GROMACS .gro file of C-alpha atoms in nm:
model
  514
    1UNK     CA    1  -8.431 -13.465  -0.517
    2UNK     CA    2  -8.280 -13.347  -0.184
    3UNK     CA    3  -7.930 -13.338  -0.329
    4UNK     CA    4  -8.031 -13.062  -0.566
    5UNK     CA    5  -8.160 -12.849  -0.283
    6UNK     CA    6  -7.847 -12.904  -0.080
    7UNK     CA    7  -7.616 -12.827  -0.367
    8UNK     CA    8  -7.794 -12.510  -0.460
    9UNK     CA    9  -7.856 -12.364  -0.119
   10UNK     CA   10  -7.559 -12.488   0.078
   11UNK     CA   11  -7.805 -12.607   0.347
   12UNK     CA   12  -7.613 -12.924   0.427
   13UNK     CA   13  -7.694 -13.143   0.729
   14UNK     CA   14  -7.416 -13.071   0.976
   15UNK     CA   15  -7.200 -13.320   1.156
   16UNK     CA   16  -7.189 -13.285   1.533
   17UNK     CA   17  -6.910 -13.078   1.683
   18UNK     CA   18  -6.801 -12.733   1.787
   19UNK     CA   19  -6.513 -12.498   1.727
   20UNK     CA   20  -6.257 -12.614   1.980
   21UNK     CA   21  -5.945 -12.447   2.113
   22UNK     CA   22  -5.757 -12.749   1.984
   23UNK     CA   23  -5.862 -12.672   1.626
   24UNK     CA   24  -5.772 -12.305   1.661
   25UNK     CA   25  -5.419 -12.391   1.782
   26UNK     CA   26  -5.370 -12.636   1.495
   27UNK     CA   27  -5.493 -12.380   1.244
   28UNK     CA   28  -5.266 -12.102   1.373
   29UNK     CA   29  -4.955 -12.321   1.374
   30UNK     CA   30  -5.025 -12.469   1.030
   31UNK     CA   31  -5.097 -12.125   0.888
   32UNK     CA   32  -4.741 -12.026   0.977
   33UNK     CA   33  -4.665 -12.191   0.643
   34UNK     CA   34  -4.851 -11.898   0.490
   35UNK     CA   35  -4.655 -11.653   0.705
   36UNK     CA   36  -4.335 -11.809   0.574
   37UNK     CA   37  -4.450 -11.779   0.210
   38UNK     CA   38  -4.585 -11.427   0.252
   39UNK     CA   39  -4.271 -11.293   0.415
   40UNK     CA   40  -4.066 -11.422   0.125
   41UNK     CA   41  -4.297 -11.255  -0.129
   42UNK     CA   42  -4.259 -10.923   0.052
   43UNK     CA   43  -3.889 -10.941   0.126
   44UNK     CA   44  -3.781 -11.031  -0.227
   45UNK     CA   45  -3.935 -10.715  -0.369
   46UNK     CA   46  -3.804 -10.500  -0.086
   47UNK     CA   47  -3.439 -10.599  -0.102
   48UNK     CA   48  -3.430 -10.552  -0.480
   49UNK     CA   49  -3.505 -10.185  -0.416
   50UNK     CA   50  -3.211 -10.153  -0.171
   51UNK     CA   51  -2.892 -10.005  -0.315
   52UNK     CA   52  -2.664 -10.217  -0.094
   53UNK     CA   53  -2.824 -10.538  -0.223
   54UNK     CA   54  -2.801 -10.425  -0.586
   55UNK     CA   55  -2.437 -10.314  -0.550
   56UNK     CA   56  -2.345 -10.651  -0.398
   57UNK     CA   57  -2.521 -10.885  -0.641
   58UNK     CA   58  -2.653 -10.681  -0.937
   59UNK     CA   59  -2.404 -10.400  -0.991
   60UNK     CA   60  -2.519 -10.326  -1.346
   61UNK     CA   61  -2.873 -10.258  -1.224
   62UNK     CA   62  -2.748 -10.032  -0.946
   63UNK     CA   63  -2.527  -9.841  -1.190
   64UNK     CA   64  -2.813  -9.795  -1.435
   65UNK     CA   65  -3.043  -9.682  -1.152
   66UNK     CA   66  -2.807  -9.395  -1.069
   67UNK     CA   67  -2.830  -9.240  -1.415
   68UNK     CA   68  -3.037  -8.926  -1.394
   69UNK     CA   69  -3.225  -8.973  -1.721
   70UNK     CA   70  -3.263  -9.351  -1.728
   71UNK     CA   71  -3.581  -9.489  -1.886
   72UNK     CA   72  -3.846  -9.504  -1.610
   73UNK     CA   73  -3.988  -9.830  -1.733
   74UNK     CA   74  -3.660 -10.013  -1.799
   75UNK     CA   75  -3.420  -9.921  -1.518
   76UNK     CA   76  -3.480 -10.257  -1.340
   77UNK     CA   77  -3.502 -10.474  -1.652
   78UNK     CA   78  -3.245 -10.744  -1.576
   79UNK     CA   79  -3.293 -11.118  -1.619
   80UNK     CA   80  -3.065 -11.212  -1.329
   81UNK     CA   81  -3.250 -10.977  -1.097
   82UNK     CA   82  -3.578 -11.133  -1.203
   83UNK     CA   83  -3.424 -11.479  -1.157
   84UNK     CA   84  -3.355 -11.391  -0.792
   85UNK     CA   85  -3.731 -11.364  -0.740
   86UNK     CA   86  -3.851 -11.630  -0.982
   87UNK     CA   87  -3.603 -11.913  -0.909
   88UNK     CA   88  -3.791 -11.995  -0.590
   89UNK     CA   89  -4.102 -12.085  -0.788
   90UNK     CA   90  -3.926 -12.329  -1.020
   91UNK     CA   91  -3.817 -12.530  -0.716
   92UNK     CA   92  -4.164 -12.496  -0.561
   93UNK     CA   93  -4.324 -12.629  -0.880
   94UNK     CA   94  -4.111 -12.946  -0.873
   95UNK     CA   95  -4.147 -12.984  -0.495
   96UNK     CA   96  -4.528 -12.978  -0.511
   97UNK     CA   97  -4.537 -13.317  -0.690
   98UNK     CA   98  -4.294 -13.472  -0.442
   99UNK     CA   99  -4.496 -13.321  -0.157
  100UNK     CA  100  -4.812 -13.484  -0.294
  101UNK     CA  101  -4.660 -13.829  -0.240
  102UNK     CA  102  -4.528 -13.727   0.101
  103UNK     CA  103  -4.874 -13.603   0.204
  104UNK     CA  104  -5.038 -13.930   0.105
  105UNK     CA  105  -4.775 -14.170   0.238
  106UNK     CA  106  -4.660 -13.996   0.556
  107UNK     CA  107  -4.928 -13.736   0.631
  108UNK     CA  108  -4.987 -13.363   0.619
  109UNK     CA  109  -4.797 -13.290   0.940
  110UNK     CA  110  -4.458 -13.440   0.838
  111UNK     CA  111  -4.486 -13.262   0.504
  112UNK     CA  112  -4.519 -12.929   0.684
  113UNK     CA  113  -4.218 -13.015   0.900
  114UNK     CA  114  -4.010 -13.087   0.590
  115UNK     CA  115  -4.123 -12.754   0.445
  116UNK     CA  116  -3.992 -12.564   0.747
  117UNK     CA  117  -3.654 -12.745   0.736
  118UNK     CA  118  -3.601 -12.668   0.366
  119UNK     CA  119  -3.696 -12.307   0.432
  120UNK     CA  120  -3.454 -12.266   0.723
  121UNK     CA  121  -3.168 -12.398   0.506
  122UNK     CA  122  -3.266 -12.153   0.231
  123UNK     CA  123  -3.276 -11.862   0.474
  124UNK     CA  124  -2.924 -11.940   0.596
  125UNK     CA  125  -2.789 -11.958   0.241
  126UNK     CA  126  -2.947 -11.632   0.122
  127UNK     CA  127  -2.867 -11.438   0.439
  128UNK     CA  128  -2.496 -11.519   0.426
  129UNK     CA  129  -2.463 -11.531   0.046
  130UNK     CA  130  -2.132 -11.401  -0.086
  131UNK     CA  131  -2.213 -11.430  -0.457
  132UNK     CA  132  -2.513 -11.461  -0.685
  133UNK     CA  133  -2.473 -11.839  -0.721
  134UNK     CA  134  -2.507 -11.890  -0.345
  135UNK     CA  135  -2.799 -11.648  -0.341
  136UNK     CA  136  -2.989 -11.839  -0.611
  137UNK     CA  137  -2.905 -12.176  -0.450
  138UNK     CA  138  -3.060 -12.047  -0.130
  139UNK     CA  139  -3.368 -11.930  -0.319
  140UNK     CA  140  -3.408 -12.281  -0.462
  141UNK     CA  141  -3.415 -12.425  -0.108
  142UNK     CA  142  -3.672 -12.164  -0.011
  143UNK     CA  143  -3.874 -12.285  -0.310
  144UNK     CA  144  -3.866 -12.643  -0.186
  145UNK     CA  145  -4.004 -12.520   0.146
  146UNK     CA  146  -4.277 -12.319  -0.024
  147UNK     CA  147  -4.375 -12.612  -0.247
  148UNK     CA  148  -4.410 -12.850   0.048
  149UNK     CA  149  -4.593 -12.596   0.264
  150UNK     CA  150  -4.838 -12.487  -0.005
  151UNK     CA  151  -4.922 -12.850  -0.076
  152UNK     CA  152  -4.978 -12.956   0.285
  153UNK     CA  153  -5.122 -12.656   0.469
  154UNK     CA  154  -5.443 -12.591   0.268
  155UNK     CA  155  -5.524 -12.964   0.269
  156UNK     CA  156  -5.457 -12.980   0.644
  157UNK     CA  157  -5.686 -12.685   0.710
  158UNK     CA  158  -5.970 -12.809   0.487
  159UNK     CA  159  -5.968 -13.156   0.644
  160UNK     CA  160  -5.943 -13.026   0.999
  161UNK     CA  161  -6.215 -12.759   0.981
  162UNK     CA  162  -6.589 -12.816   1.040
  163UNK     CA  163  -6.779 -12.773   0.711
  164UNK     CA  164  -6.975 -12.467   0.827
  165UNK     CA  165  -6.659 -12.261   0.889
  166UNK     CA  166  -6.419 -12.439   0.656
  167UNK     CA  167  -6.387 -12.132   0.435
  168UNK     CA  168  -6.294 -11.900   0.721
  169UNK     CA  169  -6.039 -12.139   0.873
  170UNK     CA  170  -5.883 -12.224   0.538
  171UNK     CA  171  -5.846 -11.857   0.456
  172UNK     CA  172  -5.621 -11.826   0.761
  173UNK     CA  173  -5.350 -11.955   0.525
  174UNK     CA  174  -5.399 -11.658   0.293
  175UNK     CA  175  -5.439 -11.426   0.594
  176UNK     CA  176  -5.098 -11.532   0.723
  177UNK     CA  177  -4.953 -11.482   0.374
  178UNK     CA  178  -5.075 -11.121   0.382
  179UNK     CA  179  -4.942 -11.073   0.737
  180UNK     CA  180  -4.607 -11.210   0.619
  181UNK     CA  181  -4.601 -10.962   0.331
  182UNK     CA  182  -4.683 -10.676   0.568
  183UNK     CA  183  -4.413 -10.776   0.817
  184UNK     CA  184  -4.160 -10.801   0.534
  185UNK     CA  185  -4.253 -10.454   0.409
  186UNK     CA  186  -4.219 -10.307   0.760
  187UNK     CA  187  -3.882 -10.479   0.809
  188UNK     CA  188  -3.760 -10.359   0.469
  189UNK     CA  189  -3.857 -10.003   0.556
  190UNK     CA  190  -3.694 -10.025   0.900
  191UNK     CA  191  -3.360 -10.169   0.784
  192UNK     CA  192  -3.336  -9.978   0.456
  193UNK     CA  193  -3.096  -9.724   0.610
  194UNK     CA  194  -2.875  -9.979   0.786
  195UNK     CA  195  -2.572  -9.988   0.560
  196UNK     CA  196  -2.426 -10.205   0.420
  197UNK     CA  197  -2.599 -10.514   0.565
  198UNK     CA  198  -2.963 -10.406   0.610
  199UNK     CA  199  -3.076 -10.643   0.335
  200UNK     CA  200  -2.918 -10.936   0.522
  201UNK     CA  201  -3.136 -10.858   0.824
  202UNK     CA  202  -3.444 -10.864   0.600
  203UNK     CA  203  -3.347 -11.197   0.449
  204UNK     CA  204  -3.252 -11.351   0.784
  205UNK     CA  205  -3.580 -11.272   0.961
  206UNK     CA  206  -3.751 -11.508   0.714
  207UNK     CA  207  -3.624 -11.788   0.938
  208UNK     CA  208  -3.857 -11.687   1.223
  209UNK     CA  209  -4.187 -11.812   1.074
  210UNK     CA  210  -4.008 -12.124   0.946
  211UNK     CA  211  -3.886 -12.197   1.299
  212UNK     CA  212  -4.237 -12.133   1.435
  213UNK     CA  213  -4.380 -12.390   1.193
  214UNK     CA  214  -4.103 -12.641   1.263
  215UNK     CA  215  -4.142 -12.631   1.643
  216UNK     CA  216  -4.518 -12.572   1.646
  217UNK     CA  217  -4.587 -12.868   1.418
  218UNK     CA  218  -4.455 -13.097   1.692
  219UNK     CA  219  -4.758 -13.004   1.903
  220UNK     CA  220  -5.042 -13.035   1.649
  221UNK     CA  221  -5.252 -13.332   1.542
  222UNK     CA  222  -5.248 -13.506   1.208
  223UNK     CA  223  -5.586 -13.478   1.034
  224UNK     CA  224  -5.835 -13.762   1.097
  225UNK     CA  225  -5.866 -13.813   0.720
  226UNK     CA  226  -5.492 -13.866   0.679
  227UNK     CA  227  -5.477 -14.104   0.976
  228UNK     CA  228  -5.769 -14.316   0.858
  229UNK     CA  229  -5.637 -14.311   0.502
  230UNK     CA  230  -5.310 -14.460   0.634
  231UNK     CA  231  -5.498 -14.732   0.830
  232UNK     CA  232  -5.460 -14.566   1.171
  233UNK     CA  233  -5.834 -14.595   1.222
  234UNK     CA  234  -5.867 -14.575   1.601
  235UNK     CA  235  -5.619 -14.291   1.624
  236UNK     CA  236  -5.819 -14.112   1.356
  237UNK     CA  237  -6.143 -14.151   1.554
  238UNK     CA  238  -5.971 -14.029   1.872
  239UNK     CA  239  -5.834 -13.719   1.698
  240UNK     CA  240  -6.176 -13.648   1.542
  241UNK     CA  241  -6.338 -13.656   1.888
  242UNK     CA  242  -6.069 -13.425   2.024
  243UNK     CA  243  -6.092 -13.162   1.750
  244UNK     CA  244  -6.474 -13.167   1.742
  245UNK     CA  245  -6.509 -13.157   2.121
  246UNK     CA  246  -6.784 -13.424   2.130
  247UNK     CA  247  -6.796 -13.803   2.170
  248UNK     CA  248  -7.060 -13.865   1.905
  249UNK     CA  249  -6.867 -13.829   1.580
  250UNK     CA  250  -7.007 -14.142   1.415
  251UNK     CA  251  -7.163 -13.972   1.111
  252UNK     CA  252  -6.853 -13.774   1.021
  253UNK     CA  253  -6.628 -14.069   1.101
  254UNK     CA  254  -6.833 -14.299   0.877
  255UNK     CA  255  -6.819 -14.042   0.598
  256UNK     CA  256  -6.438 -14.024   0.621
  257UNK     CA  257  -6.405 -14.405   0.640
  258UNK     CA  258  -6.622 -14.443   0.330
  259UNK     CA  259  -6.413 -14.185   0.143
  260UNK     CA  260  -6.093 -14.365   0.250
  261UNK     CA  261  -6.229 -14.702   0.137
  262UNK     CA  262  -6.305 -14.559  -0.205
  263UNK     CA  263  -5.964 -14.392  -0.215
  264UNK     CA  264  -5.783 -14.715  -0.116
  265UNK     CA  265  -5.906 -14.879  -0.436
  266UNK     CA  266  -5.710 -14.624  -0.639
  267UNK     CA  267  -5.347 -14.733  -0.664
  268UNK     CA  268  -5.253 -14.471  -0.925
  269UNK     CA  269  -5.415 -14.139  -0.826
  270UNK     CA  270  -5.252 -13.946  -1.111
  271UNK     CA  271  -5.398 -14.195  -1.359
  272UNK     CA  272  -5.738 -14.158  -1.192
  273UNK     CA  273  -5.698 -13.782  -1.213
  274UNK     CA  274  -5.681 -13.801  -1.591
  275UNK     CA  275  -6.016 -13.977  -1.621
  276UNK     CA  276  -6.325 -13.793  -1.740
  277UNK     CA  277  -6.500 -13.778  -1.401
  278UNK     CA  278  -6.193 -13.613  -1.243
  279UNK     CA  279  -6.183 -13.336  -1.500
  280UNK     CA  280  -6.415 -13.079  -1.333
  281UNK     CA  281  -6.220 -13.031  -1.007
  282UNK     CA  282  -5.888 -13.059  -1.194
  283UNK     CA  283  -5.983 -12.788  -1.443
  284UNK     CA  284  -6.115 -12.564  -1.165
  285UNK     CA  285  -5.800 -12.615  -0.956
  286UNK     CA  286  -5.563 -12.527  -1.240
  287UNK     CA  287  -5.768 -12.240  -1.380
  288UNK     CA  288  -5.811 -12.081  -1.036
  289UNK     CA  289  -5.433 -12.071  -0.995
  290UNK     CA  290  -5.372 -11.931  -1.343
  291UNK     CA  291  -5.631 -11.659  -1.291
  292UNK     CA  292  -5.502 -11.579  -0.942
  293UNK     CA  293  -5.160 -11.493  -1.083
  294UNK     CA  294  -5.284 -11.318  -1.398
  295UNK     CA  295  -5.477 -11.064  -1.194
  296UNK     CA  296  -5.133 -10.902  -1.172
  297UNK     CA  297  -5.122 -10.923  -0.792
  298UNK     CA  298  -4.779 -11.080  -0.763
  299UNK     CA  299  -4.636 -10.833  -1.011
  300UNK     CA  300  -4.750 -10.564  -0.771
  301UNK     CA  301  -4.657 -10.741  -0.445
  302UNK     CA  302  -4.315 -10.862  -0.567
  303UNK     CA  303  -4.215 -10.535  -0.718
  304UNK     CA  304  -4.422 -10.278  -0.527
  305UNK     CA  305  -4.116 -10.073  -0.417
  306UNK     CA  306  -3.978 -10.087  -0.771
  307UNK     CA  307  -4.316  -9.992  -0.914
  308UNK     CA  308  -4.355  -9.695  -0.682
  309UNK     CA  309  -4.003  -9.578  -0.763
  310UNK     CA  310  -4.094  -9.602  -1.131
  311UNK     CA  311  -4.385  -9.360  -1.083
  312UNK     CA  312  -4.170  -9.112  -0.896
  313UNK     CA  313  -4.134  -9.205  -0.531
  314UNK     CA  314  -3.790  -9.212  -0.370
  315UNK     CA  315  -3.654  -9.531  -0.214
  316UNK     CA  316  -3.787  -9.458   0.136
  317UNK     CA  317  -4.123  -9.339   0.010
  318UNK     CA  318  -4.153  -9.647  -0.213
  319UNK     CA  319  -4.088  -9.881   0.079
  320UNK     CA  320  -4.338  -9.688   0.294
  321UNK     CA  321  -4.600  -9.714   0.019
  322UNK     CA  322  -4.542 -10.090   0.017
  323UNK     CA  323  -4.611 -10.098   0.391
  324UNK     CA  324  -4.942  -9.923   0.329
  325UNK     CA  325  -5.047 -10.169   0.057
  326UNK     CA  326  -4.938 -10.457   0.282
  327UNK     CA  327  -5.162 -10.326   0.562
  328UNK     CA  328  -5.455 -10.297   0.322
  329UNK     CA  329  -5.385 -10.655   0.214
  330UNK     CA  330  -5.409 -10.787   0.570
  331UNK     CA  331  -5.720 -10.593   0.669
  332UNK     CA  332  -5.903 -10.685   0.350
  333UNK     CA  333  -5.835 -11.056   0.401
  334UNK     CA  334  -6.038 -11.034   0.722
  335UNK     CA  335  -6.334 -10.934   0.505
  336UNK     CA  336  -6.306 -11.270   0.331
  337UNK     CA  337  -6.280 -11.454   0.664
  338UNK     CA  338  -6.608 -11.294   0.775
  339UNK     CA  339  -6.803 -11.323   0.449
  340UNK     CA  340  -6.686 -11.638   0.269
  341UNK     CA  341  -6.913 -11.877   0.461
  342UNK     CA  342  -7.203 -11.630   0.457
  343UNK     CA  343  -7.227 -11.487   0.106
  344UNK     CA  344  -7.036 -11.771  -0.063
  345UNK     CA  345  -6.733 -11.797  -0.286
  346UNK     CA  346  -6.876 -11.681  -0.618
  347UNK     CA  347  -7.018 -11.351  -0.493
  348UNK     CA  348  -6.676 -11.244  -0.358
  349UNK     CA  349  -6.499 -11.345  -0.679
  350UNK     CA  350  -6.740 -11.163  -0.910
  351UNK     CA  351  -6.745 -10.840  -0.708
  352UNK     CA  352  -6.367 -10.834  -0.696
  353UNK     CA  353  -6.338 -10.877  -1.073
  354UNK     CA  354  -6.528 -10.552  -1.126
  355UNK     CA  355  -6.320 -10.372  -0.864
  356UNK     CA  356  -5.984 -10.496  -0.993
  357UNK     CA  357  -6.072 -10.428  -1.358
  358UNK     CA  358  -6.159 -10.065  -1.286
  359UNK     CA  359  -5.844 -10.000  -1.082
  360UNK     CA  360  -5.610 -10.160  -1.338
  361UNK     CA  361  -5.762  -9.945  -1.613
  362UNK     CA  362  -5.728  -9.627  -1.404
  363UNK     CA  363  -5.363  -9.700  -1.320
  364UNK     CA  364  -5.285  -9.780  -1.683
  365UNK     CA  365  -5.464  -9.467  -1.802
  366UNK     CA  366  -5.274  -9.237  -1.564
  367UNK     CA  367  -4.934  -9.384  -1.655
  368UNK     CA  368  -5.014  -9.371  -2.027
  369UNK     CA  369  -5.111  -9.006  -2.002
  370UNK     CA  370  -4.854  -8.865  -1.763
  371UNK     CA  371  -4.553  -9.095  -1.706
  372UNK     CA  372  -4.304  -9.037  -1.983
  373UNK     CA  373  -3.983  -9.229  -2.047
  374UNK     CA  374  -3.797  -8.986  -1.821
  375UNK     CA  375  -3.918  -8.768  -1.537
  376UNK     CA  376  -4.172  -8.837  -1.263
  377UNK     CA  377  -4.548  -8.837  -1.232
  378UNK     CA  378  -4.708  -8.521  -1.089
  379UNK     CA  379  -4.750  -8.573  -0.714
  380UNK     CA  380  -5.130  -8.579  -0.739
  381UNK     CA  381  -5.124  -8.854  -1.001
  382UNK     CA  382  -4.867  -9.056  -0.803
  383UNK     CA  383  -5.096  -9.042  -0.499
  384UNK     CA  384  -5.390  -9.164  -0.709
  385UNK     CA  385  -5.177  -9.455  -0.833
  386UNK     CA  386  -5.099  -9.558  -0.473
  387UNK     CA  387  -5.469  -9.534  -0.379
  388UNK     CA  388  -5.573  -9.740  -0.683
  389UNK     CA  389  -5.309 -10.003  -0.602
  390UNK     CA  390  -5.455 -10.024  -0.250
  391UNK     CA  391  -5.811 -10.063  -0.387
  392UNK     CA  392  -5.688 -10.331  -0.626
  393UNK     CA  393  -5.506 -10.517  -0.347
  394UNK     CA  394  -5.818 -10.497  -0.127
  395UNK     CA  395  -6.032 -10.660  -0.394
  396UNK     CA  396  -5.781 -10.937  -0.451
  397UNK     CA  397  -5.731 -10.997  -0.078
  398UNK     CA  398  -6.095 -11.078  -0.010
  399UNK     CA  399  -6.146 -11.287  -0.323
  400UNK     CA  400  -5.903 -11.448  -0.567
  401UNK     CA  401  -5.619 -11.449  -0.314
  402UNK     CA  402  -5.769 -11.671  -0.044
  403UNK     CA  403  -6.027 -11.847  -0.263
  404UNK     CA  404  -5.763 -11.946  -0.515
  405UNK     CA  405  -5.629 -12.178  -0.244
  406UNK     CA  406  -5.956 -12.261  -0.069
  407UNK     CA  407  -6.160 -12.387  -0.365
  408UNK     CA  408  -5.902 -12.637  -0.501
  409UNK     CA  409  -5.836 -12.769  -0.151
  410UNK     CA  410  -6.203 -12.855  -0.090
  411UNK     CA  411  -6.330 -12.983  -0.425
  412UNK     CA  412  -6.130 -13.302  -0.495
  413UNK     CA  413  -6.254 -13.641  -0.369
  414UNK     CA  414  -6.012 -13.809  -0.129
  415UNK     CA  415  -5.877 -14.057  -0.385
  416UNK     CA  416  -5.731 -13.775  -0.597
  417UNK     CA  417  -5.707 -13.499  -0.336
  418UNK     CA  418  -5.331 -13.478  -0.282
  419UNK     CA  419  -5.254 -13.551  -0.647
  420UNK     CA  420  -5.508 -13.297  -0.768
  421UNK     CA  421  -5.395 -13.030  -0.527
  422UNK     CA  422  -5.036 -13.083  -0.639
  423UNK     CA  423  -5.151 -12.974  -0.986
  424UNK     CA  424  -5.304 -12.665  -0.829
  425UNK     CA  425  -4.984 -12.580  -0.641
  426UNK     CA  426  -4.760 -12.649  -0.940
  427UNK     CA  427  -4.985 -12.440  -1.167
  428UNK     CA  428  -4.963 -12.155  -0.918
  429UNK     CA  429  -4.585 -12.182  -0.898
  430UNK     CA  430  -4.548 -12.202  -1.277
  431UNK     CA  431  -4.760 -11.891  -1.334
  432UNK     CA  432  -4.587 -11.711  -1.047
  433UNK     CA  433  -4.251 -11.795  -1.202
  434UNK     CA  434  -4.363 -11.662  -1.541
  435UNK     CA  435  -4.489 -11.336  -1.390
  436UNK     CA  436  -4.186 -11.290  -1.163
  437UNK     CA  437  -3.940 -11.362  -1.443
  438UNK     CA  438  -4.120 -11.152  -1.703
  439UNK     CA  439  -4.277 -10.856  -1.521
  440UNK     CA  440  -3.984 -10.613  -1.527
  441UNK     CA  441  -3.919 -10.690  -1.894
  442UNK     CA  442  -4.290 -10.656  -1.972
  443UNK     CA  443  -4.295 -10.324  -1.787
  444UNK     CA  444  -4.001 -10.209  -2.000
  445UNK     CA  445  -4.162 -10.308  -2.331
  446UNK     CA  446  -4.535 -10.261  -2.266
  447UNK     CA  447  -4.498  -9.964  -2.031
  448UNK     CA  448  -4.843  -9.862  -1.908
  449UNK     CA  449  -4.999 -10.126  -2.135
  450UNK     CA  450  -4.907 -10.395  -1.885
  451UNK     CA  451  -5.198 -10.285  -1.665
  452UNK     CA  452  -5.441 -10.320  -1.956
  453UNK     CA  453  -5.292 -10.666  -2.018
  454UNK     CA  454  -5.389 -10.774  -1.667
  455UNK     CA  455  -5.729 -10.600  -1.695
  456UNK     CA  456  -5.810 -10.815  -2.000
  457UNK     CA  457  -5.735 -11.128  -1.798
  458UNK     CA  458  -5.969 -11.008  -1.523
  459UNK     CA  459  -6.256 -10.992  -1.774
  460UNK     CA  460  -6.191 -11.354  -1.875
  461UNK     CA  461  -6.178 -11.478  -1.516
  462UNK     CA  462  -6.497 -11.293  -1.427
  463UNK     CA  463  -6.684 -11.469  -1.709
  464UNK     CA  464  -6.541 -11.804  -1.596
  465UNK     CA  465  -6.656 -11.749  -1.237
  466UNK     CA  466  -7.000 -11.640  -1.355
  467UNK     CA  467  -7.074 -11.939  -1.576
  468UNK     CA  468  -6.850 -12.230  -1.480
  469UNK     CA  469  -6.757 -12.203  -1.112
  470UNK     CA  470  -6.994 -12.391  -0.876
  471UNK     CA  471  -7.072 -12.270  -0.524
  472UNK     CA  472  -6.913 -12.490  -0.254
  473UNK     CA  473  -7.022 -12.299   0.057
  474UNK     CA  474  -7.116 -12.529   0.345
  475UNK     CA  475  -7.072 -12.858   0.157
  476UNK     CA  476  -6.867 -13.124   0.342
  477UNK     CA  477  -6.534 -13.193   0.172
  478UNK     CA  478  -6.604 -13.563   0.114
  479UNK     CA  479  -6.948 -13.498  -0.042
  480UNK     CA  480  -6.849 -13.253  -0.315
  481UNK     CA  481  -6.897 -13.495  -0.605
  482UNK     CA  482  -7.262 -13.576  -0.530
  483UNK     CA  483  -7.367 -13.238  -0.394
  484UNK     CA  484  -7.176 -13.003  -0.624
  485UNK     CA  485  -7.027 -13.149  -0.941
  486UNK     CA  486  -7.312 -13.384  -1.031
  487UNK     CA  487  -7.561 -13.100  -0.986
  488UNK     CA  488  -7.384 -12.828  -1.186
  489UNK     CA  489  -7.542 -12.745  -1.525
  490UNK     CA  490  -7.213 -12.788  -1.713
  491UNK     CA  491  -6.990 -13.020  -1.510
  492UNK     CA  492  -7.257 -13.287  -1.447
  493UNK     CA  493  -7.204 -13.417  -1.802
  494UNK     CA  494  -6.868 -13.558  -1.687
  495UNK     CA  495  -7.038 -13.788  -1.436
  496UNK     CA  496  -7.240 -14.028  -1.653
  497UNK     CA  497  -7.344 -14.325  -1.444
  498UNK     CA  498  -7.168 -14.633  -1.589
  499UNK     CA  499  -7.458 -14.864  -1.508
  500UNK     CA  500  -7.700 -14.630  -1.682
  501UNK     CA  501  -7.477 -14.626  -1.989
  502UNK     CA  502  -7.458 -15.006  -1.993
  503UNK     CA  503  -7.837 -15.029  -1.955
  504UNK     CA  504  -7.894 -14.795  -2.248
  505UNK     CA  505  -7.651 -14.993  -2.464
  506UNK     CA  506  -7.827 -15.319  -2.370
  507UNK     CA  507  -8.167 -15.174  -2.458
  508UNK     CA  508  -8.033 -15.060  -2.795
  509UNK     CA  509  -7.891 -15.407  -2.874
  510UNK     CA  510  -8.189 -15.614  -2.749
  511UNK     CA  511  -8.434 -15.541  -3.037
  512UNK     CA  512  -8.174 -15.657  -3.287
  513UNK     CA  513  -8.122 -15.980  -3.093
  514UNK     CA  514  -8.495 -16.049  -3.092
   0.00000   0.00000   0.00000
């Protein structure tokens, strides 16, 4: 029963290899896709708090904002303003399915290059937008870039990384997302007083990480798995030797070849994905994305300046508070990088659920007690809200943020990997769209109750992680089925051996034949 021991302890026989400079360069360049995504998350919330941006594209919101006694919870409630943020995620949702085919047919690297090109076009359109239609059209192009990048980058990182540090290297994607958010918050704060075109500077700088990914991707390797999958066998072996830094890569190479042979027999991966044995990783992938968004993190990161203005901070103070939360986000992600391959995925997720639940309840309680329809919070309460937001962001940043991308990228077998991960990406984009489009309206109608709404979701996701999420620490990507899913107390029921079933049926029929 060695498989049981391996699955439970994570003590997996390691393939030969070391952490090479080549791998580090590939990881950093690929993770620029996260920088691109993160900057956009941060910049969209920042510019919506700038008066010049609102006067240009959302005059009604700006006019309502100037009223001295406007409802604190409803001053930003505008469907077009929410569409500015959320439209990106509709395009990303659709793009993720197209990107799945691109990843399989052409490779992870070309998919990342396409992502950067779409993003650069979107940046140009939004930066020089003269009306709301041009602005939204640009956001849709940004969404195509995000959809392609979020499909390709986590797969690229999981397939490139050695199993023993796969978690840490894959989390570089989330780390770069947090760095992108922080940079966007700093830029928003710096250009907030540059009138009347400061918001255009914020939007335009989004092209920098896209250009870094576009040019940098010319210098990186395709993953050995993708090369072998597309029949470039010798090139795949050569790249594997280069990224592992050793000549003896036979065991890992044979494992990849075997996985590719199995995958090549599947001509319709989406059909295969609907079969019973594919259900465990598919359910986990989708549920992880739903839970990641229903922590409430994107509501906070998208609209942090708006949120802080709602509780009584001025425009400058709100943008500065966003910088602080962005810094906490980056630093806390390093905690995940250090711990994910040591303590495992589940421990980080469960601890964070407790932390995020408490902070959401405290924030909701303070706003319910002291933030009326008009007026501001007392300064002491406003400071506590900022601190609690930072504690909440910290918990998310070392758990559901990075692991929401890591776990789906490492749990699918090769034959359904790109198709399955496209469901993860599209689920993330769908939920992100729902939150982005609905948050300001929910804030208007639920008021402080919105924080209790997210707290309830955190309870559900904590129970899911406790009972239904397997530990994948240290298990090679192409051995997940045997070492994880077939050993889990619940999910193993989806992997009935067909021969065993046929044998049992034969034994049942035989007495009647006699």
